[in-house]
Coordinates of C-alpha atoms in Angstrom, one line a residue:
M9 CA -35.6 -29.0 -10.9
T10 CA -32.3 -27.2 -11.6
T11 CA -29.7 -29.4 -13.1
A12 CA -25.9 -28.9 -13.1
K13 CA -24.6 -28.0 -16.6
L14 CA -21.2 -29.4 -17.3
E15 CA -18.9 -27.8 -19.9
V16 CA -15.9 -30.0 -19.2
T17 CA -13.4 -32.3 -20.9
N18 CA -10.3 -33.7 -19.3
R19 CA -8.5 -30.5 -20.2
V20 CA -10.8 -27.6 -19.2
P21 CA -12.3 -26.4 -15.9
V22 CA -15.7 -27.4 -14.8
V23 CA -18.2 -24.7 -15.4
V24 CA -21.3 -24.4 -13.2
S25 CA -24.2 -22.5 -14.8
P26 CA -26.5 -21.3 -12.1
S27 CA -30.1 -20.3 -12.9
K28 CA -31.2 -16.7 -12.9
A29 CA -33.1 -17.4 -9.7
E30 CA -29.9 -18.8 -8.0
V31 CA -27.9 -15.7 -9.0
E32 CA -30.7 -13.3 -7.7
A33 CA -30.9 -15.3 -4.4
G34 CA -27.1 -15.5 -4.1
R35 CA -27.4 -19.2 -3.4
L36 CA -26.5 -22.2 -5.6
S37 CA -28.8 -25.2 -5.7
E38 CA -27.7 -28.2 -3.8
R39 CA -26.8 -30.0 -7.0
N40 CA -24.8 -27.0 -8.4
L41 CA -23.1 -26.5 -5.0
E42 CA -22.1 -30.2 -4.9
L43 CA -20.6 -29.9 -8.4
A44 CA -18.7 -26.7 -7.5
V45 CA -17.2 -28.2 -4.3
R46 CA -16.3 -31.5 -6.0
S47 CA -14.5 -29.6 -8.8
V48 CA -12.5 -27.5 -6.3
L49 CA -11.4 -30.6 -4.4
Q50 CA -10.6 -32.7 -7.5
D51 CA -9.3 -30.1 -10.0
G52 CA -8.3 -27.2 -7.7
L53 CA -10.6 -24.9 -9.6
V54 CA -14.2 -24.2 -10.7
V55 CA -15.9 -21.6 -12.8
I56 CA -19.3 -20.2 -11.9
K57 CA -20.8 -18.6 -15.1
D58 CA -22.9 -15.4 -15.4
A59 CA -22.7 -14.6 -11.7
I60 CA -22.0 -10.8 -12.0
N61 CA -23.8 -8.1 -13.9
H62 CA -21.7 -6.7 -16.8
D63 CA -22.6 -3.1 -16.1
V64 CA -20.8 -3.0 -12.8
L65 CA -17.8 -4.8 -14.3
D66 CA -17.6 -2.3 -17.1
K67 CA -17.7 0.7 -14.7
L68 CA -14.8 -0.7 -12.6
N69 CA -12.9 -1.8 -15.7
A70 CA -12.9 1.8 -17.1
K71 CA -11.4 3.1 -13.8
M72 CA -8.8 0.4 -13.5
K73 CA -7.6 0.8 -17.1
E74 CA -6.7 4.4 -16.2
D75 CA -4.9 3.2 -13.1
A76 CA -3.0 0.5 -15.1
V77 CA -1.4 3.1 -17.2
T78 CA -0.2 4.9 -14.1
L79 CA 1.3 1.7 -12.8
R80 CA 3.0 0.9 -16.1
N81 CA 4.5 4.3 -16.3
A82 CA 6.3 3.6 -13.0
G83 CA 8.7 1.3 -15.0
D84 CA 11.0 -0.7 -12.8
S85 CA 9.2 0.6 -9.7
S86 CA 5.9 -0.8 -10.8
P87 CA 4.4 -3.8 -8.9
F88 CA 5.0 -6.3 -11.6
N89 CA 4.8 -10.0 -11.1
Y90 CA 7.7 -11.9 -12.7
T91 CA 7.4 -9.9 -16.0
K92 CA 6.5 -6.3 -16.6
G93 CA 3.6 -7.3 -18.7
N94 CA 1.8 -8.6 -15.6
L95 CA 1.0 -6.0 -12.9
Q96 CA -0.3 -6.4 -9.4
Q97 CA -3.2 -4.0 -9.3
D98 CA -5.6 -3.1 -6.5
A99 CA -9.1 -1.8 -7.3
P100 CA -10.0 1.6 -5.7
P101 CA -11.1 0.6 -2.1
V102 CA -13.7 3.4 -1.9
R103 CA -17.4 3.4 -2.0
A104 CA -17.7 4.7 -5.5
H105 CA -16.0 1.6 -6.9
F106 CA -16.8 -1.0 -4.2
E107 CA -19.5 -3.3 -5.6
P108 CA -20.5 -6.1 -3.2
T109 CA -21.5 -8.4 -6.0
I110 CA -17.9 -8.3 -7.2
F111 CA -15.9 -8.2 -4.0
L112 CA -18.2 -10.0 -1.6
N113 CA -20.1 -12.3 -4.0
S114 CA -22.4 -14.6 -2.0
L115 CA -22.2 -17.4 -4.6
A116 CA -18.4 -17.4 -4.2
T117 CA -18.7 -17.3 -0.4
Q118 CA -21.2 -20.2 -0.4
V119 CA -18.6 -22.4 -2.2
T120 CA -15.6 -21.3 -0.2
S121 CA -17.4 -21.8 3.1
S122 CA -18.5 -25.2 2.0
V123 CA -14.9 -26.2 1.3
L124 CA -13.0 -24.3 4.1
G125 CA -15.6 -24.0 6.8
P126 CA -18.1 -21.3 7.9
R127 CA -17.1 -17.6 7.8
P128 CA -13.8 -17.8 5.9
K129 CA -11.4 -15.0 6.6
L130 CA -11.1 -12.3 3.8
T131 CA -7.7 -10.6 4.3
F132 CA -6.5 -10.0 0.7
M133 CA -8.2 -8.1 -2.1
S134 CA -6.2 -7.1 -5.2
G135 CA -5.8 -8.2 -8.8
N136 CA -3.5 -8.6 -11.7
T137 CA -3.5 -7.0 -15.1
A138 CA -2.1 -8.5 -18.3
M139 CA -0.9 -5.4 -20.1
P140 CA -1.2 -4.9 -23.8
A141 CA 2.0 -5.3 -25.7
T142 CA 4.0 -2.1 -26.6
E143 CA 6.8 -1.5 -29.1
D144 CA 9.3 -1.6 -26.3
D145 CA 8.0 -4.7 -24.6
V146 CA 8.1 -8.2 -26.0
P147 CA 5.2 -10.2 -24.5
Q148 CA 6.5 -12.7 -22.0
R149 CA 4.9 -15.5 -20.0
Q150 CA 5.3 -16.1 -16.3
P151 CA 7.1 -19.2 -15.1
V152 CA 4.7 -21.9 -13.8
H153 CA 4.4 -21.3 -10.1
A154 CA 2.2 -21.7 -7.0
D155 CA 1.1 -18.8 -4.8
S156 CA 1.7 -21.0 -1.7
D157 CA 5.5 -20.4 -1.6
F158 CA 5.8 -21.4 2.0
R159 CA 5.3 -24.4 4.3
H160 CA 1.6 -25.0 4.3
P161 CA -1.1 -27.6 5.1
S162 CA -1.6 -30.5 2.6
H163 CA -5.4 -29.9 2.6
P164 CA -7.4 -26.9 1.5
F165 CA -6.7 -23.8 3.5
A166 CA -7.2 -20.9 1.1
L167 CA -9.2 -20.3 -2.0
V168 CA -8.8 -17.4 -4.5
V169 CA -11.9 -15.8 -5.9
N170 CA -11.0 -14.4 -9.3
V171 CA -13.2 -12.0 -11.3
G172 CA -12.3 -11.0 -14.8
L173 CA -13.5 -7.6 -15.8
V174 CA -13.6 -8.7 -19.5
D175 CA -13.9 -11.9 -21.4
M176 CA -10.6 -13.9 -20.9
N177 CA -9.1 -16.1 -23.5
P178 CA -5.7 -17.2 -24.8
N179 CA -5.4 -14.1 -27.0
N180 CA -5.6 -11.6 -24.1
G181 CA -3.7 -13.6 -21.5
S182 CA -6.0 -15.9 -19.7
T183 CA -4.1 -17.7 -17.0
E184 CA -2.5 -21.0 -17.8
L185 CA -3.8 -23.7 -15.5
W186 CA -2.4 -27.0 -14.3
L187 CA -5.5 -28.7 -13.1
G188 CA -5.2 -31.2 -10.3
T189 CA -1.8 -30.0 -9.1
H190 CA -3.1 -28.5 -5.8
N191 CA -3.0 -31.9 -4.2
T192 CA 0.7 -32.3 -5.1
T193 CA 2.1 -28.9 -4.3
S194 CA 4.9 -28.7 -1.7
V195 CA 7.3 -25.9 -1.0
D196 CA 10.0 -28.4 -1.8
D197 CA 8.7 -28.5 -5.4
Q198 CA 9.4 -24.8 -5.8
E199 CA 12.4 -22.5 -6.4
G200 CA 12.9 -19.0 -5.0
A201 CA 12.6 -17.9 -1.4
H202 CA 9.2 -16.7 0.0
G203 CA 8.9 -12.9 -0.6
E204 CA 11.2 -12.7 -3.6
R205 CA 9.7 -11.3 -6.8
A206 CA 10.1 -14.7 -8.6
S207 CA 9.4 -17.1 -5.8
G208 CA 7.2 -20.2 -6.0
R209 CA 8.5 -21.4 -9.4
I210 CA 7.8 -25.1 -10.0
K211 CA 10.9 -27.2 -10.8
E212 CA 11.2 -28.1 -14.5
A213 CA 11.5 -31.8 -13.8
L214 CA 8.2 -31.8 -12.1
L215 CA 6.6 -29.8 -14.9
E216 CA 7.7 -32.4 -17.4
R217 CA 6.4 -35.2 -15.2
R218 CA 3.0 -33.5 -14.9
R219 CA 2.7 -32.8 -18.6
A220 CA 2.9 -36.6 -19.2
V221 CA -0.2 -37.0 -16.9
L222 CA -2.2 -33.9 -18.0
A223 CA -1.1 -31.0 -20.1
P224 CA -1.8 -27.4 -19.0
M225 CA -4.3 -25.3 -20.7
Q226 CA -5.6 -21.7 -21.2
P227 CA -9.3 -21.5 -20.8
T228 CA -11.8 -19.1 -22.3
I229 CA -13.9 -17.6 -19.5
S230 CA -16.8 -15.3 -20.1
K231 CA -17.1 -11.9 -18.4
G232 CA -19.3 -12.1 -15.4
S233 CA -17.9 -15.4 -14.2
L234 CA -16.4 -16.3 -10.9
I235 CA -13.2 -18.5 -10.8
I236 CA -12.6 -20.2 -7.5
R237 CA -9.0 -21.6 -7.3
D238 CA -7.1 -23.4 -4.7
L239 CA -4.1 -21.2 -3.6
R240 CA -1.8 -24.2 -4.1
L241 CA -2.7 -24.8 -7.8
W242 CA 0.1 -24.4 -10.4
H243 CA -0.5 -21.7 -12.9
A244 CA 1.2 -19.0 -15.0
G245 CA 0.3 -15.6 -16.3
M246 CA 0.4 -15.4 -20.1
P247 CA 1.1 -12.7 -22.6
N248 CA -1.7 -10.4 -23.7
L249 CA -1.5 -10.2 -27.5
T250 CA -4.3 -7.7 -27.9
P251 CA -4.4 -3.8 -27.6
E252 CA -6.8 -4.0 -24.6
F253 CA -6.1 -4.4 -20.9
R254 CA -7.1 -7.8 -19.3
I255 CA -7.8 -7.1 -15.6
M256 CA -8.7 -9.9 -13.2
L257 CA -9.5 -9.3 -9.5
A258 CA -8.4 -11.6 -6.7
M259 CA -9.9 -12.0 -3.3
I260 CA -8.5 -14.7 -1.0
H261 CA -10.7 -16.5 1.4
F262 CA -8.8 -18.3 4.2
A263 CA -10.2 -21.1 6.3
P264 CA -11.6 -19.9 9.7
W265 CA -8.8 -21.8 11.5
Y266 CA -6.0 -20.5 9.3
R267 CA -4.1 -17.7 11.2
N268 CA -3.2 -15.4 8.3
Q269 CA -2.2 -11.9 9.7
M270 CA -2.9 -9.7 6.7
R271 CA -5.5 -7.0 6.8
L272 CA -7.4 -5.0 4.2
E273 CA -7.1 -1.2 4.0
L274 CA -10.5 0.2 2.9
G275 CA -12.0 3.6 2.7
E276 CA -14.4 4.6 5.5
G277 CA -17.3 4.7 3.0
V278 CA -17.1 0.9 2.6
R279 CA -17.4 0.2 6.3
S280 CA -21.2 -0.3 6.3
L281 CA -21.1 -2.8 3.4
V282 CA -18.3 -4.7 5.1
E283 CA -20.0 -4.8 8.5
A284 CA -23.3 -6.0 6.9
E285 CA -21.5 -9.1 5.5
K286 CA -22.3 -12.0 7.9
D287 CA -20.9 -14.9 5.9
L288 CA -17.3 -13.7 5.8
D289 CA -14.9 -12.7 8.5
I290 CA -13.4 -9.6 6.9
R291 CA -10.2 -8.3 8.5
A292 CA -10.0 -4.6 7.6
D293 CA -8.8 -1.3 8.7
F294 CA -10.8 1.7 7.6
I295 CA -9.2 5.1 6.7
P296 CA -10.6 8.3 5.3
E297 CA -11.6 7.9 1.7
E298 CA -9.3 10.7 0.4
E299 CA -6.4 8.9 2.1
A300 CA -7.4 5.6 0.6
V301 CA -7.4 7.2 -2.9
K302 CA -3.8 8.4 -2.3
R303 CA -2.5 5.0 -1.1
Y304 CA -4.1 2.1 -3.1
L305 CA -1.8 2.4 -6.1
H306 CA 1.3 2.1 -3.9
R307 CA 1.1 -1.6 -3.0
G308 CA 3.7 -4.4 -3.4
F309 CA 4.0 -7.0 -6.1
G310 CA 2.2 -10.3 -5.6
N311 CA 4.9 -12.3 -3.9
S312 CA 5.6 -9.5 -1.4
Y313 CA 2.3 -10.4 0.4
D314 CA 2.5 -13.0 3.2
F315 CA -0.2 -15.7 2.7
S316 CA 1.3 -17.9 5.4
Q317 CA -0.1 -18.3 9.0
S318 CA 1.3 -17.4 12.3
P319 CA 2.7 -20.2 14.5

């Protein structure tokens, strides 16, 4: 019988370690699924370890490192998030770089559909890159913020599936997490209007109050892991003190009843993979692959996206 393996204290995320058979089948055992769902509901986050083959991550990482240099060279026009050391960065949305086990991972979907309801909507697919420090750039942290910088339900409505392309740790800018804050987040707790580059900032008095209950932490998360995070959870991007890029992808699954209006823009070569996916409601427009290659590095910064729902 498969047992759930806990790697948890009161200050680190719960880590679910599926068996090789679970990964190959794309299905967590009942025990591991229960642990994952409970952790998302209680902490606002869970890690599923060793879910993705390293070879496909390495291939995508090599391409996205090249793209990160292009984005950084755009300077003030780059899609940075709060600080220029943290860039919003899309993966190439074309068949050569679209690996379903990364972007449409069935273990992640099993967890998100268990929390949100069957066939969650996938309408956002991007990522963020903690850039290596340069002589001209002093590493800076982001303010603590929530991505739900708008009026939103008080119960789970959106889960972010993060995939790091490398090992993530405090030295290379693993995200600072405020576990358990997803159940307290209100737009009234935040500063900055929705859509501004620095929106969603949590008020300092609330941060101090939360520190007295449970301090934030920066986890070490191994390459190949899935991180499933409630969109409402407080967090902050941290400085990358290494010479290497730290790229982390982000796919947002919305509850089937949640009326988010965003759509993905994908290359035509990805269509068959998307249409074969039965467990996600993927809202996408398909364009010629050569056009997709021209467009994907010209997206907005993180807070320019609209994660809210229509009336």
